[in-house]
PDB file of C-alpha atoms in Angstrom:
ATOM      1  CA  GLU A   1     -67.948-165.625-127.993  1.00 52.00           C
ATOM      2  CA  THR A   2     -69.457-163.467-130.716  1.00 55.00           C
ATOM      3  CA  PRO A   3     -70.334-159.934-129.449  1.00 55.00           C
ATOM      4  CA  ARG A   4     -74.070-159.327-129.198  1.00 60.00           C
ATOM      5  CA  PRO A   5     -74.592-155.547-129.290  1.00 59.00           C
ATOM      6  CA  LEU A   6     -78.375-155.864-129.366  1.00 55.00           C
ATOM      7  CA  HIS A   7     -78.309-158.013-126.229  1.00 57.00           C
ATOM      8  CA  GLY A   8     -76.248-155.348-124.458  1.00 57.00           C
ATOM      9  CA  LEU A   9     -78.695-152.653-125.516  1.00 56.00           C
ATOM     10  CA  LEU A  10     -81.717-154.596-124.299  1.00 60.00           C
ATOM     11  CA  SER A  11     -80.046-155.627-121.039  1.00 64.00           C
ATOM     12  CA  PRO A  12     -79.193-152.357-119.274  1.00 61.00           C
ATOM     13  CA  PRO A  13     -77.449-152.361-115.904  1.00 64.00           C
ATOM     14  CA  PRO A  14     -79.875-152.670-112.934  1.00 65.00           C
ATOM     15  CA  PHE A  15     -79.454-149.050-111.829  1.00 59.00           C
ATOM     16  CA  LEU A  16     -80.421-147.546-115.222  1.00 58.00           C
ATOM     17  CA  PRO A  17     -84.248-147.870-114.910  1.00 57.00           C
ATOM     18  CA  LEU A  18     -84.054-146.309-111.447  1.00 58.00           C
ATOM     19  CA  LEU A  19     -81.917-143.472-112.795  1.00 55.00           C
ATOM     20  CA  LEU A  20     -84.348-142.793-115.650  1.00 56.00           C
ATOM     21  CA  GLN A  21     -87.257-142.854-113.220  1.00 57.00           C
ATOM     22  CA  ALA A  22     -85.497-140.393-110.919  1.00 56.00           C
ATOM     23  CA  LEU A  23     -84.846-138.018-113.826  1.00 54.00           C
ATOM     24  CA  HIS A  24     -88.604-137.957-114.518  1.00 56.00           C
ATOM     25  CA  SER A  25     -89.580-137.376-110.882  1.00 61.00           C
ATOM     26  CA  TYR A  26     -90.114-133.669-111.360  1.00 66.00           C
ATOM     27  CA  PRO A  27     -90.001-131.860-107.984  1.00 81.00           C
ATOM     28  CA  VAL A  28     -92.363-129.137-109.260  1.00 88.00           C
ATOM     29  CA  VAL A  29     -95.432-129.637-111.446  1.00 90.00           C
ATOM     30  CA  LYS A  30     -97.697-126.948-112.927  1.00 91.00           C
ATOM     31  CA  VAL A  31    -101.097-128.630-113.156  1.00 90.00           C
ATOM     32  CA  ASP A  32    -103.745-127.581-115.690  1.00 89.00           C
ATOM     33  CA  VAL A  33    -106.748-126.439-113.637  1.00 88.00           C
ATOM     34  CA  ASN A  34    -108.877-125.755-116.728  1.00 86.00           C
ATOM     35  CA  ALA A  35    -108.473-129.316-118.011  1.00 84.00           C
ATOM     36  CA  ALA A  36    -109.424-130.637-114.577  1.00 82.00           C
ATOM     37  CA  LEU A  37    -112.619-128.585-114.336  1.00 83.00           C
ATOM     38  CA  GLU A  38    -113.668-129.399-117.892  1.00 81.00           C
ATOM     39  CA  MET A  39    -113.817-133.061-116.932  1.00 80.00           C
ATOM     40  CA  TYR A  40    -117.221-132.137-115.472  1.00 78.00           C
ATOM     41  CA  PRO A  41    -118.785-129.977-118.220  1.00 77.00           C
ATOM     42  CA  SER A  42    -122.239-129.680-116.629  1.00 73.00           C
ATOM     43  CA  PHE A  43    -120.798-128.355-113.360  1.00 70.00           C
ATOM     44  CA  PHE A  44    -118.193-126.239-115.129  1.00 72.00           C
ATOM     45  CA  HIS A  45    -120.674-124.385-117.330  1.00 73.00           C
ATOM     46  CA  ARG A  46    -123.578-123.999-114.882  1.00 76.00           C
ATOM     47  CA  ALA A  47    -122.316-123.767-111.321  1.00 75.00           C
ATOM     48  CA  SER A  48    -119.046-121.882-111.745  1.00 83.00           C
ATOM     49  CA  PRO A  49    -118.298-118.132-111.908  1.00 88.00           C
ATOM     50  CA  HIS A  50    -118.004-116.718-115.426  1.00 85.00           C
ATOM     51  CA  THR A  51    -114.354-115.858-114.702  1.00 87.00           C
ATOM     52  CA  TRP A  52    -113.582-119.612-114.720  1.00 86.00           C
ATOM     53  CA  ARG A  53    -114.917-119.977-118.258  1.00 79.00           C
ATOM     54  CA  GLY A  54    -112.691-117.532-120.117  1.00 70.00           C
ATOM     55  CA  SER A  55    -111.299-118.018-123.603  1.00 59.00           C
ATOM     56  CA  ARG A  56    -107.981-119.719-124.238  1.00 56.00           C
ATOM     57  CA  ARG A  57    -106.491-116.358-125.208  1.00 53.00           C
ATOM     58  CA  LEU A  58    -107.694-114.432-122.153  1.00 50.00           C
ATOM     59  CA  GLY A  59    -109.225-115.351-118.849  1.00 60.00           C
ATOM     60  CA  ARG A  60    -108.147-118.933-118.449  1.00 79.00           C
ATOM     61  CA  ILE A  61    -107.386-120.057-114.895  1.00 88.00           C
ATOM     62  CA  PRO A  62    -103.580-120.014-114.495  1.00 91.00           C
ATOM     63  CA  PRO A  63    -101.743-123.247-113.642  1.00 92.00           C
ATOM     64  CA  LEU A  64    -101.424-124.336-110.023  1.00 93.00           C
ATOM     65  CA  GLU A  65     -97.959-125.208-108.752  1.00 94.00           C
ATOM     66  CA  LEU A  66     -97.710-128.461-106.801  1.00 93.00           C
ATOM     67  CA  HIS A  67     -94.677-130.183-105.298  1.00 91.00           C
ATOM     68  CA  PRO A  68     -95.056-133.957-105.676  1.00 89.00           C
ATOM     69  CA  MET A  69     -93.122-136.216-103.371  1.00 85.00           C
ATOM     70  CA  PRO A  70     -89.653-137.165-104.710  1.00 74.00           C
ATOM     71  CA  MET A  71     -90.272-140.903-104.573  1.00 70.00           C
ATOM     72  CA  ASP A  72     -92.319-143.643-106.236  1.00 74.00           C
ATOM     73  CA  ASP A  73     -95.668-142.397-104.909  1.00 82.00           C
ATOM     74  CA  GLY A  74     -98.845-143.130-106.848  1.00 80.00           C
ATOM     75  CA  LEU A  75    -100.516-139.764-106.214  1.00 81.00           C
ATOM     76  CA  SER A  76     -97.331-137.858-107.055  1.00 85.00           C
ATOM     77  CA  ASN A  77     -96.835-139.822-110.258  1.00 82.00           C
ATOM     78  CA  ALA A  78    -100.441-139.159-111.285  1.00 82.00           C
ATOM     79  CA  ASN A  79     -99.781-135.416-110.993  1.00 84.00           C
ATOM     80  CA  ARG A  80     -96.547-135.720-112.969  1.00 84.00           C
ATOM     81  CA  ALA A  81     -98.024-137.838-115.754  1.00 83.00           C
ATOM     82  CA  THR A  82    -101.370-136.093-116.302  1.00 86.00           C
ATOM     83  CA  ARG A  83    -100.606-132.518-115.182  1.00 87.00           C
ATOM     84  CA  VAL A  84    -104.084-132.577-113.598  1.00 85.00           C
ATOM     85  CA  PRO A  85    -104.848-132.229-109.855  1.00 82.00           C
ATOM     86  CA  PHE A  86    -105.640-135.623-108.371  1.00 77.00           C
ATOM     87  CA  CYS A  87    -108.467-134.308-106.180  1.00 75.00           C
ATOM     88  CA  LEU A  88    -111.527-133.079-108.041  1.00 64.00           C
ATOM     89  CA  TRP A  89    -114.564-134.150-106.047  1.00 71.00           C
ATOM     90  CA  PRO A  90    -117.412-132.212-107.764  1.00 72.00           C
ATOM     91  CA  GLY A  91    -119.293-131.529-104.540  1.00 76.00           C
ATOM     92  CA  PHE A  92    -116.262-129.900-102.916  1.00 79.00           C
ATOM     93  CA  MET A  93    -115.479-127.742-105.941  1.00 83.00           C
ATOM     94  CA  ALA A  94    -119.153-126.883-106.496  1.00 83.00           C
ATOM     95  CA  THR A  95    -119.359-125.359-103.008  1.00 85.00           C
ATOM     96  CA  PHE A  96    -116.548-122.915-103.743  1.00 88.00           C
ATOM     97  CA  ALA A  97    -117.834-122.317-107.267  1.00 88.00           C
ATOM     98  CA  LYS A  98    -121.357-121.455-106.140  1.00 88.00           C
ATOM     99  CA  MET A  99    -120.155-119.058-103.431  1.00 90.00           C
ATOM    100  CA  GLY A 100    -117.895-117.349-105.962  1.00 90.00           C
ATOM    101  CA  GLN A 101    -120.738-117.151-108.450  1.00 90.00           C
ATOM    102  CA  GLN A 102    -123.026-115.571-105.846  1.00 90.00           C
ATOM    103  CA  GLN A 103    -120.351-113.027-104.882  1.00 90.00           C
ATOM    104  CA  ILE A 104    -119.928-111.883-108.487  1.00 89.00           C
ATOM    105  CA  SER A 105    -123.708-111.550-108.855  1.00 89.00           C
ATOM    106  CA  ALA A 106    -123.885-109.513-105.632  1.00 91.00           C
ATOM    107  CA  GLU A 107    -121.092-107.192-106.837  1.00 88.00           C
ATOM    108  CA  LEU A 108    -122.976-106.514-110.077  1.00 86.00           C
ATOM    109  CA  LEU A 109    -125.999-105.374-108.063  1.00 87.00           C
ATOM    110  CA  ASP A 110    -123.987-103.421-105.489  1.00 90.00           C
ATOM    111  CA  PRO A 111    -120.314-102.565-106.312  1.00 87.00           C
ATOM    112  CA  ARG A 112    -119.669-101.935-102.617  1.00 85.00           C
ATOM    113  CA  LYS A 113    -119.809-105.708-102.097  1.00 85.00           C
ATOM    114  CA  LYS A 114    -116.296-105.884-103.579  1.00 84.00           C
ATOM    115  CA  ASP A 115    -114.940-104.617-100.270  1.00 82.00           C
ATOM    116  CA  HIS A 116    -116.872-107.154 -98.167  1.00 86.00           C
ATOM    117  CA  LEU A 117    -116.014-110.677 -99.271  1.00 89.00           C
ATOM    118  CA  PRO A 118    -117.849-113.656 -97.731  1.00 90.00           C
ATOM    119  CA  PHE A 119    -115.717-115.291 -95.037  1.00 92.00           C
ATOM    120  CA  VAL A 120    -115.202-119.054 -95.352  1.00 91.00           C
ATOM    121  CA  ARG A 121    -113.339-121.264 -92.855  1.00 91.00           C
ATOM    122  CA  VAL A 122    -112.172-124.586 -94.321  1.00 91.00           C
ATOM    123  CA  GLY A 123    -110.269-127.480 -92.784  1.00 92.00           C
ATOM    124  CA  GLU A 124    -108.942-130.507 -94.663  1.00 92.00           C
ATOM    125  CA  ILE A 125    -108.029-133.596 -92.671  1.00 91.00           C
ATOM    126  CA  GLY A 126    -105.294-135.608 -94.378  1.00 90.00           C
ATOM    127  CA  ALA A 127    -104.375-132.927 -96.900  1.00 91.00           C
ATOM    128  CA  ASN A 128    -101.521-134.967 -98.396  1.00 90.00           C
ATOM    129  CA  MET A 129     -99.823-132.700-100.978  1.00 90.00           C
ATOM    130  CA  GLY A 130    -102.563-130.089-100.729  1.00 89.00           C
ATOM    131  CA  ASP A 131    -103.881-130.463-104.261  1.00 86.00           C
ATOM    132  CA  CYS A 132    -107.519-130.687-103.121  1.00 87.00           C
ATOM    133  CA  SER A 133    -107.929-127.566-100.969  1.00 90.00           C
ATOM    134  CA  LEU A 134    -105.271-125.559-102.820  1.00 93.00           C
ATOM    135  CA  LEU A 135    -107.089-126.285-106.080  1.00 91.00           C
ATOM    136  CA  ALA A 136    -110.338-124.842-104.713  1.00 91.00           C
ATOM    137  CA  LEU A 137    -108.538-121.925-103.093  1.00 93.00           C
ATOM    138  CA  HIS A 138    -106.634-121.174-106.301  1.00 93.00           C
ATOM    139  CA  CYS A 139    -109.899-120.978-108.253  1.00 91.00           C
ATOM    140  CA  VAL A 140    -111.395-118.280-105.976  1.00 92.00           C
ATOM    141  CA  ALA A 141    -108.111-116.382-105.438  1.00 92.00           C
ATOM    142  CA  ALA A 142    -106.653-113.450-107.368  1.00 90.00           C
ATOM    143  CA  TRP A 143    -104.910-114.418-110.625  1.00 91.00           C
ATOM    144  CA  GLY A 144    -103.225-111.145-111.561  1.00 87.00           C
ATOM    145  CA  LEU A 145    -104.111-107.521-112.251  1.00 84.00           C
ATOM    146  CA  ARG A 146    -104.612-108.161-115.984  1.00 83.00           C
ATOM    147  CA  SER A 147    -106.439-111.455-115.609  1.00 86.00           C
ATOM    148  CA  ALA A 148    -110.152-112.228-115.709  1.00 86.00           C
ATOM    149  CA  GLN A 149    -110.095-112.449-111.900  1.00 89.00           C
ATOM    150  CA  PRO A 150    -107.849-109.676-110.526  1.00 88.00           C
ATOM    151  CA  ARG A 151    -109.368-109.915-107.021  1.00 88.00           C
ATOM    152  CA  PRO A 152    -110.295-112.879-104.825  1.00 91.00           C
ATOM    153  CA  LEU A 153    -113.942-113.908-104.694  1.00 91.00           C
ATOM    154  CA  LEU A 154    -113.904-115.167-101.095  1.00 92.00           C
ATOM    155  CA  ASP A 155    -112.067-114.444 -97.843  1.00 92.00           C
ATOM    156  CA  VAL A 156    -110.767-117.908 -96.979  1.00 92.00           C
ATOM    157  CA  GLU A 157    -109.146-119.219 -93.803  1.00 94.00           C
ATOM    158  CA  LEU A 158    -107.709-122.646 -94.617  1.00 94.00           C
ATOM    159  CA  THR A 159    -106.275-125.171 -92.144  1.00 95.00           C
ATOM    160  CA  LEU A 160    -104.531-128.235 -93.557  1.00 96.00           C
ATOM    161  CA  PHE A 161    -103.882-131.258 -91.319  1.00 96.00           C
ATOM    162  CA  GLU A 162    -101.152-133.657 -92.483  1.00 95.00           C
ATOM    163  CA  PRO A 163     -98.986-135.783 -90.136  1.00 94.00           C
ATOM    164  CA  ILE A 164     -96.979-137.863 -92.669  1.00 92.00           C
ATOM    165  CA  GLU A 165     -93.412-136.590 -93.021  1.00 90.00           C
ATOM    166  CA  ASP A 166     -92.901-136.780 -96.807  1.00 89.00           C
ATOM    167  CA  ALA A 167     -96.381-135.448 -97.571  1.00 91.00           C
ATOM    168  CA  LEU A 168     -95.835-132.605 -95.098  1.00 93.00           C
ATOM    169  CA  VAL A 169     -92.684-131.469 -96.931  1.00 92.00           C
ATOM    170  CA  SER A 170     -94.577-131.378-100.241  1.00 92.00           C
ATOM    171  CA  LEU A 171     -97.565-129.650 -98.650  1.00 95.00           C
ATOM    172  CA  ASN A 172     -95.481-126.853 -97.103  1.00 96.00           C
ATOM    173  CA  ALA A 173     -93.696-126.293-100.422  1.00 95.00           C
ATOM    174  CA  ALA A 174     -97.013-126.069-102.301  1.00 95.00           C
ATOM    175  CA  VAL A 175     -98.414-123.618 -99.744  1.00 96.00           C
ATOM    176  CA  ARG A 176     -95.326-121.388-100.048  1.00 95.00           C
ATOM    177  CA  ALA A 177     -95.645-121.464-103.843  1.00 94.00           C
ATOM    178  CA  PHE A 178     -99.311-120.509-103.619  1.00 94.00           C
ATOM    179  CA  GLN A 179     -98.593-117.611-101.274  1.00 92.00           C
ATOM    180  CA  GLN A 180     -95.862-116.386-103.626  1.00 91.00           C
ATOM    181  CA  SER A 181     -98.317-116.548-106.534  1.00 90.00           C
ATOM    182  CA  GLN A 182    -100.719-114.326-104.584  1.00 89.00           C
ATOM    183  CA  HIS A 183     -97.956-111.794-104.008  1.00 87.00           C
ATOM    184  CA  ALA A 184     -97.105-111.875-107.721  1.00 87.00           C
ATOM    185  CA  ALA A 185    -100.793-111.394-108.562  1.00 84.00           C
ATOM    186  CA  GLY A 186    -100.827-108.170-106.532  1.00 80.00           C
ATOM    187  CA  ASN A 187    -103.088-109.619-103.849  1.00 73.00           C
ATOM    188  CA  LEU A 188    -101.452-108.067-100.783  1.00 64.00           C
ATOM    189  CA  ALA A 189    -104.435-106.956 -98.711  1.00 64.00           C
ATOM    190  CA  GLN A 190    -106.723-110.014 -99.013  1.00 70.00           C
ATOM    191  CA  LYS A 191    -104.346-112.956 -99.122  1.00 75.00           C
ATOM    192  CA  PRO A 192    -105.923-116.223 -97.900  1.00 84.00           C
ATOM    193  CA  GLN A 193    -104.888-117.346 -94.451  1.00 91.00           C
ATOM    194  CA  ILE A 194    -103.316-120.809 -94.653  1.00 95.00           C
ATOM    195  CA  LEU A 195    -102.204-122.801 -91.620  1.00 95.00           C
ATOM    196  CA  VAL A 196    -100.489-126.178 -91.929  1.00 97.00           C
ATOM    197  CA  GLN A 197    -100.900-128.406 -88.864  1.00 96.00           C
ATOM    198  CA  PRO A 198     -98.447-131.374 -88.737  1.00 96.00           C
ATOM    199  CA  ILE A 199    -100.864-133.498 -86.733  1.00 96.00           C
ATOM    200  CA  ALA A 200    -103.566-136.118 -87.182  1.00 94.00           C
ATOM    201  CA  LEU A 201    -107.173-135.772 -86.049  1.00 92.00           C
ATOM    202  CA  GLY A 202    -108.942-138.620 -84.309  1.00 91.00           C
ATOM    203  CA  PRO A 203    -110.817-139.793 -81.197  1.00 91.00           C
ATOM    204  CA  LYS A 204    -108.076-139.122 -78.637  1.00 92.00           C
ATOM    205  CA  VAL A 205    -105.173-136.815 -77.765  1.00 95.00           C
ATOM    206  CA  GLY A 206    -101.683-138.296 -77.780  1.00 96.00           C
ATOM    207  CA  TYR A 207     -99.158-140.160 -79.900  1.00 96.00           C
ATOM    208  CA  THR A 208    -100.424-142.899 -82.188  1.00 93.00           C
ATOM    209  CA  GLN A 209     -99.157-144.970 -85.102  1.00 92.00           C
ATOM    210  CA  ILE A 210    -100.144-144.393 -88.699  1.00 91.00           C
ATOM    211  CA  HIS A 211     -99.562-147.053 -91.365  1.00 88.00           C
ATOM    212  CA  LEU A 212     -98.734-146.137 -94.938  1.00 85.00           C
ATOM    213  CA  ARG A 213     -97.754-147.783 -98.174  1.00 79.00           C
ATOM    214  CA  ARG A 214     -94.643-146.281 -99.689  1.00 74.00           C
ATOM    215  CA  ALA A 215     -96.221-146.420-103.154  1.00 76.00           C
ATOM    216  CA  SER A 216     -99.468-144.755-102.075  1.00 79.00           C
ATOM    217  CA  SER A 217     -99.211-142.279 -99.209  1.00 78.00           C
ATOM    218  CA  ALA A 218    -102.824-141.206 -99.793  1.00 76.00           C
ATOM    219  CA  GLU A 219    -103.929-144.615 -98.465  1.00 77.00           C
ATOM    220  CA  ALA A 220    -102.452-144.070 -94.984  1.00 82.00           C
ATOM    221  CA  SER A 221    -104.524-145.646 -92.229  1.00 82.00           C
ATOM    222  CA  PHE A 222    -104.617-146.009 -88.463  1.00 83.00           C
ATOM    223  CA  VAL A 223    -105.831-149.597 -88.881  1.00 80.00           C
ATOM    224  CA  GLY A 224    -103.017-151.248 -90.831  1.00 76.00           C
ATOM    225  CA  CYS A 225    -101.186-151.473 -94.123  1.00 75.00           C
ATOM    226  CA  HIS A 226    -102.212-153.911 -96.835  1.00 66.00           C
ATOM    227  CA  GLY A 227     -99.275-154.364 -99.176  1.00 61.00           C
ATOM    228  CA  PHE A 228     -96.356-156.539-100.104  1.00 61.00           C
ATOM    229  CA  GLN A 229     -93.459-157.064 -97.742  1.00 65.00           C
ATOM    230  CA  GLY A 230     -91.245-153.990 -97.666  1.00 69.00           C
ATOM    231  CA  GLU A 231     -93.985-151.672 -98.977  1.00 75.00           C
ATOM    232  CA  CYS A 232     -95.360-150.690 -95.581  1.00 83.00           C
ATOM    233  CA  GLU A 233     -94.050-148.192 -93.079  1.00 85.00           C
ATOM    234  CA  VAL A 234     -95.222-147.136 -89.638  1.00 88.00           C
ATOM    235  CA  GLN A 235     -94.798-143.569 -88.404  1.00 90.00           C
ATOM    236  CA  GLU A 236     -95.575-142.261 -84.943  1.00 94.00           C
ATOM    237  CA  VAL A 237     -97.633-139.082 -85.141  1.00 95.00           C
ATOM    238  CA  TRP A 238     -99.353-136.709 -82.726  1.00 95.00           C
ATOM    239  CA  MET A 239    -103.145-136.891 -82.706  1.00 95.00           C
ATOM    240  CA  GLU A 240    -105.607-134.242 -81.541  1.00 95.00           C
ATOM    241  CA  THR A 241    -109.373-134.266 -81.262  1.00 94.00           C
ATOM    242  CA  LEU A 242    -111.346-131.571 -83.041  1.00 88.00           C
ATOM    243  CA  ASP A 243    -113.042-130.615 -79.762  1.00 90.00           C
ATOM    244  CA  HIS A 244    -109.657-130.105 -78.093  1.00 88.00           C
ATOM    245  CA  LEU A 245    -108.470-127.842 -80.914  1.00 86.00           C
ATOM    246  CA  LEU A 246    -111.611-125.712 -80.704  1.00 82.00           C
ATOM    247  CA  LEU A 247    -111.264-125.075 -76.965  1.00 73.00           C
TER     248      LEU A 247
END
């Protein structure tokens, strides 16, 4: 039979696409916070602190380090492909932005306000990789002694609830990276308090089952999994009620 080199080139062995995909599954991604915020120009230019709107040469918000899951996960792949945080609900970001804006205005009127930051307690249920709350926290945190924002704008206590095993690994890695960035920025006295809780929140206390699609961990549900055969997985997780935690 006549050799067909083109046929061999266009018919790679079955493992090759999986190998190429694995090589592109970056375990660490530096997402562009500025590009994410500029998706909402009205909010970005009106409701945010002036430190968020620096020039490209000086004062830009530094990248945020995330740790996507090392598997074929839709949310993780979105972070890898776009280098933009997946979570950017304007209402959530606007709350942090407005408080930061008010703090800067207060400091201009009374410099002593710099030593008394507003205290904010935040909890995110189903934090997944942490790119929603960590994005907001990163924007009001210290960015470095020579940056446009050398000090934090708010005193934040953040609790992240995430019971899914793979997401929890990524979340803990992202939190450690964020804490290291605060140390590198010289923020030793006012570092945000971050607590990761490996539990679910719901109507009862005890073990329960959570259903998730392997290709989309962000769509986990207590009700059931809607996907093709082999896509779904069930994990047993511990559930608490909010009232029980506050006792």
